[in-house]
């Protein structure tokens, strides 16, 4: 039976450790592919086409939106960022479980287009731990940290829309738990309808002595 990939939509508070978690997941297991975003901004030094981003002109990006070739998109600091449909669907067809790391509003838009997508929300063990991690980065001012915590308050209102929450306490355990959830999702009847239908057909034939 051919195994089609699952689209994993991953969200979480800033500081919850999403990026590190996804990086470790991809390095530990070979069945995952990180979705590569498309952007209208220019490449920065060291960024490679098709690895960091797919770099396109704004006119091309807007045309792809019209043609529904972008799953979701947003505008940030004067540039467009979005998820190219073709890349995601190609990876899924090849059996890869594709990871799409986006915020809540984008995640719900993706779920409408891909009803069998798996929505995962990454959480810290506590709010105090979230603040500690943000402070521990040493890269943001007290004002920015406060803004991120306020944003987390807003985002916490949408958690119930997700299929699973994952508490990122010990990284290795969280990576293993995430992979276990995905493996279990591959075995749900909804994702194996073709196989179920074939078994039914074969059973009917056997019961008739064919």
XYZ file of N, CA and C in Angstrom:
630
model
N 0.842 -1.194 0.000
C 0.000 0.000 0.000
C 0.881 1.249 0.000
N 0.657 2.132 -0.957
C 1.437 3.362 -1.023
C 1.016 4.307 0.096
N 1.997 4.937 0.698
C 1.754 5.807 1.844
C 1.847 7.260 1.408
N 0.714 7.957 1.459
C 0.731 9.379 1.133
C 1.129 10.156 2.375
N 1.866 11.236 2.177
C 2.317 12.030 3.305
C 1.181 12.792 3.974
N 1.433 13.218 5.207
C 0.487 14.028 5.966
C 1.038 15.449 6.059
N 0.160 16.431 5.924
C 0.561 17.821 6.090
C 0.450 18.176 7.568
N 1.587 18.503 8.186
C 1.615 18.883 9.603
C 1.670 20.401 9.710
N 0.664 20.981 10.312
C 0.630 22.425 10.501
C 0.994 22.692 11.957
N 2.152 23.305 12.159
C 2.693 23.485 13.506
C 2.664 24.955 13.901
N 2.058 25.236 15.056
C 2.020 26.591 15.597
C 2.473 26.547 17.048
N 2.618 27.720 17.637
C 3.005 27.775 19.050
C 3.465 29.170 19.417
N 3.541 29.425 20.707
C 3.985 30.731 21.181
C 5.442 30.972 20.804
N 5.784 32.228 20.588
C 7.181 32.588 20.392
C 7.946 32.238 21.661
N 9.001 31.439 21.515
C 9.768 31.006 22.680
C 9.445 29.591 23.121
N 8.438 28.973 22.478
C 8.052 27.603 22.852
C 9.026 26.564 22.305
N 9.868 26.981 21.350
C 10.883 26.074 20.821
C 10.486 25.335 19.560
N 9.572 25.938 18.773
C 9.088 25.281 17.539
C 10.225 24.987 16.574
N 11.042 26.011 16.317
C 12.110 25.870 15.327
C 13.089 24.768 15.679
N 13.532 24.749 16.940
C 14.475 23.724 17.405
C 13.842 22.344 17.329
N 12.575 22.267 17.698
C 11.845 20.991 17.670
C 11.754 20.444 16.254
N 11.381 21.301 15.297
C 11.244 20.870 13.904
C 12.592 20.451 13.320
N 13.633 21.214 13.652
C 14.984 20.902 13.170
C 15.408 19.513 13.663
N 15.178 19.238 14.927
C 15.549 17.940 15.495
C 14.695 16.809 14.931
N 13.433 17.079 14.663
C 12.546 16.066 14.091
C 13.049 15.636 12.716
N 13.381 16.616 11.883
C 13.863 16.343 10.523
C 15.209 15.613 10.549
N 16.064 15.964 11.516
C 17.382 15.320 11.621
C 17.292 13.896 12.168
N 16.267 13.639 12.996
C 16.133 12.334 13.643
C 15.419 11.315 12.765
N 14.429 11.771 12.021
C 13.622 10.864 11.179
C 13.689 11.322 9.722
N 13.705 10.355 8.798
C 13.898 10.721 7.388
C 12.601 10.860 6.600
N 11.446 10.764 7.280
C 10.178 10.832 6.531
C 9.564 12.238 6.517
N 10.313 13.232 7.012
C 9.767 14.591 7.076
C 10.442 15.538 6.083
N 9.664 16.531 5.649
C 10.195 17.593 4.785
C 9.649 18.926 5.293
N 10.518 19.888 5.489
C 10.081 21.214 5.903
C 9.561 21.965 4.688
N 8.384 22.542 4.814
C 7.847 23.341 3.713
C 8.741 24.558 3.491
N 8.996 24.876 2.240
C 9.826 26.045 1.908
C 8.917 27.172 1.447
N 9.023 28.301 2.126
C 8.162 29.438 1.794
C 8.643 30.164 0.545
N 7.719 30.891 -0.064
C 8.028 31.740 -1.213
C 7.965 33.188 -0.723
N 8.865 34.031 -1.193
C 8.875 35.420 -0.741
C 9.264 36.378 -1.860
N 8.820 37.616 -1.687
C 9.159 38.649 -2.682
C 10.377 39.461 -2.241
N 10.909 39.194 -1.051
C 12.105 39.936 -0.645
C 13.337 39.350 -1.332
N 14.395 40.140 -1.377
C 15.631 39.703 -2.026
C 16.392 38.736 -1.115
N 17.146 37.815 -1.712
C 17.926 36.879 -0.890
C 18.981 37.612 -0.065
N 19.162 37.162 1.162
C 20.248 37.681 1.996
C 21.494 36.852 1.716
N 22.616 37.337 2.149
C 23.877 36.644 1.901
C 23.821 35.228 2.489
N 24.156 34.251 1.670
C 24.182 32.863 2.126
C 22.880 32.111 1.912
N 21.799 32.818 1.561
C 20.515 32.155 1.343
C 20.446 31.582 -0.067
N 20.105 30.312 -0.168
C 20.043 29.635 -1.462
C 18.603 29.474 -1.939
N 18.411 29.676 -3.220
C 17.102 29.467 -3.852
C 16.676 28.014 -3.670
N 15.448 27.822 -3.176
C 14.923 26.475 -3.000
C 15.344 25.810 -1.709
N 16.155 26.502 -0.905
C 16.551 25.961 0.402
C 16.049 26.875 1.519
N 16.458 28.143 1.451
C 15.959 29.104 2.440
C 14.542 29.513 2.063
N 14.381 29.942 0.813
C 13.086 30.371 0.266
C 13.069 30.116 -1.230
N 11.868 30.246 -1.815
C 11.735 30.405 -3.258
C 11.571 31.917 -3.465
N 12.519 32.540 -4.142
C 12.495 33.995 -4.317
C 11.835 34.357 -5.645
N 10.797 35.194 -5.576
C 10.074 35.598 -6.786
C 9.797 37.102 -6.741
N 9.487 37.663 -7.906
C 9.081 39.063 -7.968
C 7.633 39.192 -7.486
N 7.276 40.398 -7.039
C 5.933 40.607 -6.497
C 4.846 40.297 -7.522
N 5.074 40.662 -8.780
C 4.085 40.412 -9.829
C 3.786 38.916 -9.957
N 4.843 38.104 -9.906
C 4.675 36.651 -10.012
C 3.938 36.105 -8.793
N 4.271 36.630 -7.609
C 3.624 36.181 -6.377
C 2.117 36.452 -6.434
N 1.754 37.662 -6.846
C 0.339 38.040 -6.915
C -0.414 37.205 -7.945
N 0.283 36.864 -9.026
C -0.326 36.019 -10.054
C -0.597 34.618 -9.508
N 0.333 34.114 -8.709
C 0.164 32.783 -8.117
C -1.001 32.777 -7.123
N -1.205 33.896 -6.436
C -2.352 33.997 -5.529
C -3.646 33.883 -6.338
N -3.713 34.613 -7.457
C -4.904 34.573 -8.313
C -5.174 33.169 -8.831
N -4.117 32.457 -9.150
C -4.248 31.110 -9.708
C -4.386 30.039 -8.620
N -4.494 30.489 -7.367
C -4.630 29.590 -6.207
C -3.461 28.613 -6.093
N -2.276 29.115 -6.413
C -1.069 28.302 -6.303
C -0.316 28.579 -5.003
N -0.939 29.395 -4.140
C -0.372 29.692 -2.826
C -1.391 29.246 -1.775
N -0.984 28.367 -0.872
C -1.908 27.820 0.129
C -2.336 28.889 1.122
N -1.358 29.643 1.624
C -1.642 30.758 2.533
C -0.508 31.761 2.363
N -0.803 33.023 2.677
C 0.239 34.048 2.533
C -0.030 35.199 3.495
N 1.004 36.005 3.694
C 0.883 37.188 4.548
C 1.868 38.234 4.047
N 1.619 39.480 4.405
C 2.523 40.569 4.046
C 3.207 41.050 5.312
N 4.522 41.151 5.251
C 5.297 41.543 6.436
C 6.447 42.450 6.011
N 6.493 43.632 6.618
C 7.554 44.610 6.309
C 7.669 44.891 4.803
N 6.522 44.990 4.144
C 6.510 45.360 2.728
C 6.756 44.228 1.755
N 6.893 43.010 2.250
C 7.147 41.864 1.377
C 6.094 40.775 1.618
N 5.840 39.989 0.589
C 4.908 38.867 0.704
C 5.666 37.587 1.063
N 5.031 36.780 1.897
C 5.540 35.459 2.251
C 4.374 34.484 2.120
N 4.632 33.318 1.547
C 3.535 32.367 1.391
C 4.026 30.946 1.181
N 3.075 30.013 1.212
C 3.384 28.595 1.046
C 2.982 28.138 -0.344
N 3.953 27.776 -1.198
C 3.617 27.334 -2.559
C 2.948 25.963 -2.572
N 1.788 25.888 -3.189
C 1.001 24.655 -3.225
C 1.752 23.521 -3.931
N 2.388 23.840 -5.055
C 3.020 22.807 -5.871
C 4.071 22.026 -5.087
N 4.919 22.736 -4.341
C 5.989 22.074 -3.582
C 5.399 21.150 -2.515
N 4.414 21.661 -1.778
C 3.791 20.877 -0.705
C 3.138 19.622 -1.266
N 2.359 19.772 -2.344
C 1.645 18.624 -2.901
C 2.607 17.594 -3.494
N 3.708 18.066 -4.069
C 4.711 17.135 -4.624
C 5.324 16.296 -3.509
N 5.683 16.950 -2.384
C 6.280 16.226 -1.253
C 5.288 15.215 -0.659
N 4.027 15.619 -0.517
C 3.003 14.718 0.023
C 2.821 13.510 -0.886
N 2.815 13.752 -2.191
C 2.647 12.677 -3.171
C 3.814 11.683 -3.083
N 5.003 12.212 -2.772
C 6.193 11.361 -2.655
C 6.244 10.628 -1.317
N 5.224 10.831 -0.476
C 5.157 10.124 0.802
C 5.802 10.837 1.960
N 6.249 12.073 1.738
C 6.871 12.838 2.816
C 5.801 13.492 3.690
N 6.039 13.507 4.994
C 5.181 14.250 5.909
C 5.715 15.679 5.946
N 4.918 16.604 5.435
C 5.385 17.980 5.221
C 5.041 18.865 6.419
N 6.045 19.556 6.936
C 5.867 20.423 8.101
C 5.708 21.868 7.651
N 4.607 22.462 8.067
C 4.319 23.857 7.756
C 4.209 24.605 9.077
N 5.171 25.476 9.347
C 5.213 26.201 10.625
C 4.623 27.599 10.438
N 3.395 27.806 10.917
C 2.729 29.098 10.753
C 1.866 29.433 11.973
N 1.376 30.689 12.015
C 0.568 31.116 13.153
C -0.881 30.634 12.987
N -1.688 30.884 14.018
C -3.026 30.291 14.105
C -3.930 30.630 12.925
N -4.013 31.912 12.562
C -4.934 32.297 11.473
C -4.587 31.561 10.184
N -3.300 31.492 9.875
C -2.852 30.777 8.680
C -3.134 29.299 8.772
N -2.973 28.734 9.976
C -3.196 27.304 10.182
C -4.643 26.923 9.877
N -5.569 27.746 10.308
C -6.987 27.450 10.085
C -7.359 27.576 8.608
N -6.680 28.479 7.897
C -6.905 28.609 6.450
C -6.421 27.345 5.731
N -5.278 26.833 6.177
C -4.727 25.618 5.570
C -5.669 24.437 5.814
N -6.230 24.357 7.014
C -7.126 23.255 7.372
C -8.349 23.222 6.452
N -8.814 24.404 6.023
C -9.971 24.452 5.115
C -9.623 23.860 3.756
N -8.375 24.081 3.305
C -7.945 23.572 2.003
C -7.481 22.117 2.071
N -6.929 21.740 3.229
C -6.442 20.368 3.432
C -7.111 19.820 4.690
N -8.357 19.344 4.572
C -9.105 18.892 5.754
C -8.412 17.787 6.551
N -7.567 16.983 5.874
C -6.895 15.908 6.601
C -5.531 16.324 7.147
N -5.234 17.637 7.109
C -3.997 18.133 7.715
C -4.050 17.897 9.223
N -2.886 17.713 9.831
C -2.784 17.481 11.270
C -2.282 18.770 11.920
N -3.109 19.362 12.785
C -2.747 20.631 13.423
C -2.155 20.374 14.805
N -0.926 20.851 15.009
C -0.209 20.644 16.267
C 0.171 21.984 16.885
N -0.095 22.142 18.173
C 0.260 23.386 18.861
C 1.323 23.079 19.912
N 2.480 23.747 19.784
C 3.611 23.520 20.689
C 3.521 24.479 21.872
N 3.580 23.918 23.087
C 3.438 24.726 24.299
C 4.614 24.506 25.249
N 4.933 25.513 26.048
C 5.943 25.346 27.097
C 5.292 24.677 28.307
N 6.078 24.172 29.258
C 5.493 23.552 30.442
C 4.685 24.535 31.283
N 5.050 25.819 31.230
C 4.343 26.840 32.006
C 4.581 28.207 31.385
N 3.764 29.177 31.771
C 3.935 30.547 31.281
C 5.255 31.128 31.800
N 5.599 30.771 33.031
C 6.855 31.263 33.621
C 8.059 30.751 32.828
N 7.976 29.497 32.390
C 9.065 28.918 31.600
C 9.162 29.598 30.237
N 8.013 29.962 29.669
C 8.009 30.676 28.385
C 8.755 31.998 28.528
N 8.443 32.738 29.588
C 9.125 34.022 29.822
C 10.620 33.800 30.029
N 10.974 32.765 30.773
C 12.389 32.468 31.025
C 13.138 32.205 29.720
N 12.496 31.470 28.806
C 13.136 31.167 27.521
C 13.295 32.420 26.673
N 12.277 33.270 26.685
C 12.361 34.522 25.921
C 13.482 35.406 26.450
N 13.573 35.509 27.753
C 14.631 36.310 28.380
C 15.997 35.681 28.096
N 16.041 34.336 28.149
C 17.286 33.598 27.966
C 17.898 33.732 26.585
N 17.085 34.111 25.604
C 17.631 34.321 24.250
C 18.679 35.422 24.254
N 18.414 36.431 25.078
C 19.344 37.558 25.170
C 19.387 38.430 23.939
N 18.350 38.311 23.091
C 18.363 39.064 21.824
C 17.246 40.103 21.753
N 16.374 40.128 22.758
C 15.218 41.015 22.682
C 15.112 41.906 23.911
N 14.587 43.089 23.707
C 14.412 44.035 24.808
C 13.240 43.602 25.687
N 13.162 44.199 26.866
C 12.063 43.893 27.798
C 10.713 44.220 27.172
N 10.683 45.304 26.364
C 9.447 45.709 25.700
C 9.002 44.667 24.673
N 9.954 44.149 23.904
C 9.639 43.129 22.889
C 9.153 41.843 23.568
N 9.797 41.470 24.661
C 9.380 40.274 25.399
C 7.946 40.440 25.899
N 7.622 41.638 26.408
C 6.258 41.909 26.879
C 5.259 41.778 25.735
N 5.640 42.284 24.534
C 4.767 42.189 23.361
C 4.545 40.724 22.972
N 5.595 39.932 23.052
C 5.474 38.512 22.704
C 4.567 37.780 23.692
N 4.645 38.139 24.964
C 3.778 37.522 25.969
C 2.317 37.932 25.763
N 2.101 39.198 25.392
C 0.741 39.664 25.096
C 0.180 38.934 23.879
N 1.050 38.709 22.903
C 0.653 37.971 21.696
C 0.288 36.529 22.064
N 1.042 35.952 23.001
C 0.770 34.580 23.441
C -0.606 34.486 24.112
N -0.988 35.541 24.845
C -2.314 35.574 25.474
C -3.392 35.467 24.397
N -3.225 36.230 23.307
C -4.195 36.196 22.188
C -4.210 34.818 21.528
N -3.022 34.287 21.262
C -2.927 32.998 20.566
C -3.510 31.855 21.394
N -3.437 31.982 22.713
C -3.928 30.902 23.581
C -5.431 30.682 23.429
N -6.126 31.678 22.879
C -7.578 31.557 22.700
C -7.949 30.624 21.549
N -6.980 30.285 20.687
C -7.297 29.450 19.524
C -6.803 28.024 19.608
N -6.236 27.658 20.756
C -5.603 26.336 20.876
C -6.583 25.184 20.646
N -7.833 25.363 21.067
C -8.817 24.276 20.932
C -9.096 23.886 19.491
N -8.700 24.718 18.541
C -8.917 24.407 17.121
C -7.941 23.339 16.617
N -6.927 23.026 17.409
C -5.870 22.105 16.976
C -6.214 20.661 17.325
N -5.581 19.733 16.615
C -5.810 18.312 16.862
C -5.091 17.838 18.123
N -3.864 18.333 18.315
C -3.066 17.925 19.469
C -2.273 19.108 20.008
N -2.006 19.057 21.320
C -1.010 19.964 21.891
C 0.195 19.120 22.278
N 1.367 19.720 22.179
C 2.608 19.055 22.574
C 3.337 19.966 23.552
N 3.671 19.435 24.721
C 4.380 20.245 25.705
C 5.875 20.015 25.535
N 6.554 21.072 25.130
C 7.981 20.988 24.837
C 8.780 21.271 26.112
N 8.933 20.209 26.918
C 9.686 20.325 28.157
C 11.106 19.804 27.923
N 11.193 18.500 27.680
C 12.484 17.892 27.335
C 12.473 17.629 25.834
N 13.390 18.234 25.108
C 13.383 18.237 23.646
C 13.308 16.840 23.044
N 14.159 15.922 23.503
C 14.204 14.583 22.915
C 12.866 13.865 23.079
N 12.252 14.013 24.232
C 10.955 13.374 24.484
C 9.871 13.962 23.582
N 9.929 15.280 23.386
C 8.921 15.948 22.567
C 9.043 15.537 21.108
N 10.266 15.396 20.619
C 10.508 14.949 19.244
C 9.924 13.550 19.036
N 10.181 12.665 19.993
C 9.674 11.288 19.893
C 8.148 11.261 19.951
N 7.579 12.051 20.850
C 6.121 12.090 20.990
C 5.466 12.623 19.720
N 6.077 13.649 19.130
C 5.533 14.228 17.894
C 5.533 13.188 16.784
N 6.635 12.475 16.644
C 6.718 11.449 15.603
C 5.688 10.341 15.851
N 5.488 9.964 17.112
C 4.501 8.928 17.438
C 3.085 9.362 17.046
N 2.773 10.636 17.258
C 1.453 11.161 16.880
C 1.247 11.073 15.366
N 2.288 11.416 14.625
C 2.190 11.380 13.160
C 2.040 9.943 12.670
N 2.806 9.032 13.256
C 2.704 7.627 12.854
C 1.301 7.085 13.149
N 0.741 7.478 14.300
C -0.615 7.037 14.644
C -1.630 7.624 13.667
N -1.414 8.882 13.270
C -2.339 9.542 12.334
C -2.370 8.821 10.990
N -1.251 8.229 10.599
C -1.205 7.489 9.330
C -2.125 6.266 9.351
N -2.489 5.802 10.548
C -3.302 4.593 10.660
C -4.790 4.867 10.841
N -5.203 6.118 10.804
C -6.632 6.409 10.958
C -7.399 5.956 9.708
N -8.640 5.480 9.885
C -9.439 5.039 8.734
C -9.588 6.114 7.660
N -9.753 7.368 8.071
C -9.954 8.456 7.109
C -8.775 8.600 6.155
N -7.571 8.249 6.616
C -6.385 8.375 5.763
C -6.050 7.076 5.037
N -6.906 6.081 5.178
C -6.670 4.786 4.528
C -7.921 4.279 3.816
N -8.715 5.219 3.305
C -9.993 4.849 2.706
C -9.832 3.950 1.485
N -8.824 4.238 0.675
C -8.606 3.423 -0.527
C -8.289 1.974 -0.155
N -7.440 1.788 0.847
C -7.077 0.453 1.321
C -8.307 -0.271 1.880
N -9.110 0.445 2.667
C -10.330 -0.131 3.247
C -11.291 -0.583 2.148
N -11.465 0.274 1.141
C -12.370 -0.055 0.027
C -11.901 -1.298 -0.722
N -10.573 -1.409 -0.911
C -10.026 -2.575 -1.612
C -10.266 -3.862 -0.822
N -10.068 -3.783 0.513
C -10.305 -4.953 1.363
C -11.776 -5.375 1.295
N -12.668 -4.387 1.344
C -14.105 -4.685 1.246
C -14.427 -5.412 -0.057
N -13.829 -4.895 -1.135
C -14.065 -5.472 -2.456
C -13.567 -6.922 -2.511
N -12.375 -7.144 -1.962
C -11.796 -8.497 -1.958
C -12.617 -9.449 -1.086
N -13.091 -8.943 0.060
C -13.892 -9.768 0.944
C -15.199 -10.206 0.285
N -15.818 -9.276 -0.442
C -17.062 -9.606 -1.151
C -16.817 -10.682 -2.189
N -15.707 -10.582 -2.895
C -15.368 -11.579 -3.921
C -15.142 -12.941 -3.282
N -14.383 -12.954 -2.177
C -14.091 -14.217 -1.485
C -15.356 -14.843 -0.920
N -16.244 -14.018 -0.383
C -17.481 -14.546 0.216
C -18.408 -15.164 -0.826
N -18.229 -14.750 -2.094
C -19.043 -15.312 -3.188
C -18.342 -16.493 -3.848
N -17.148 -16.814 -3.328
C -16.399 -17.928 -3.880
C -15.720 -17.607 -5.191
N -15.489 -16.321 -5.455
C -14.846 -15.933 -6.723
C -13.335 -16.051 -6.621
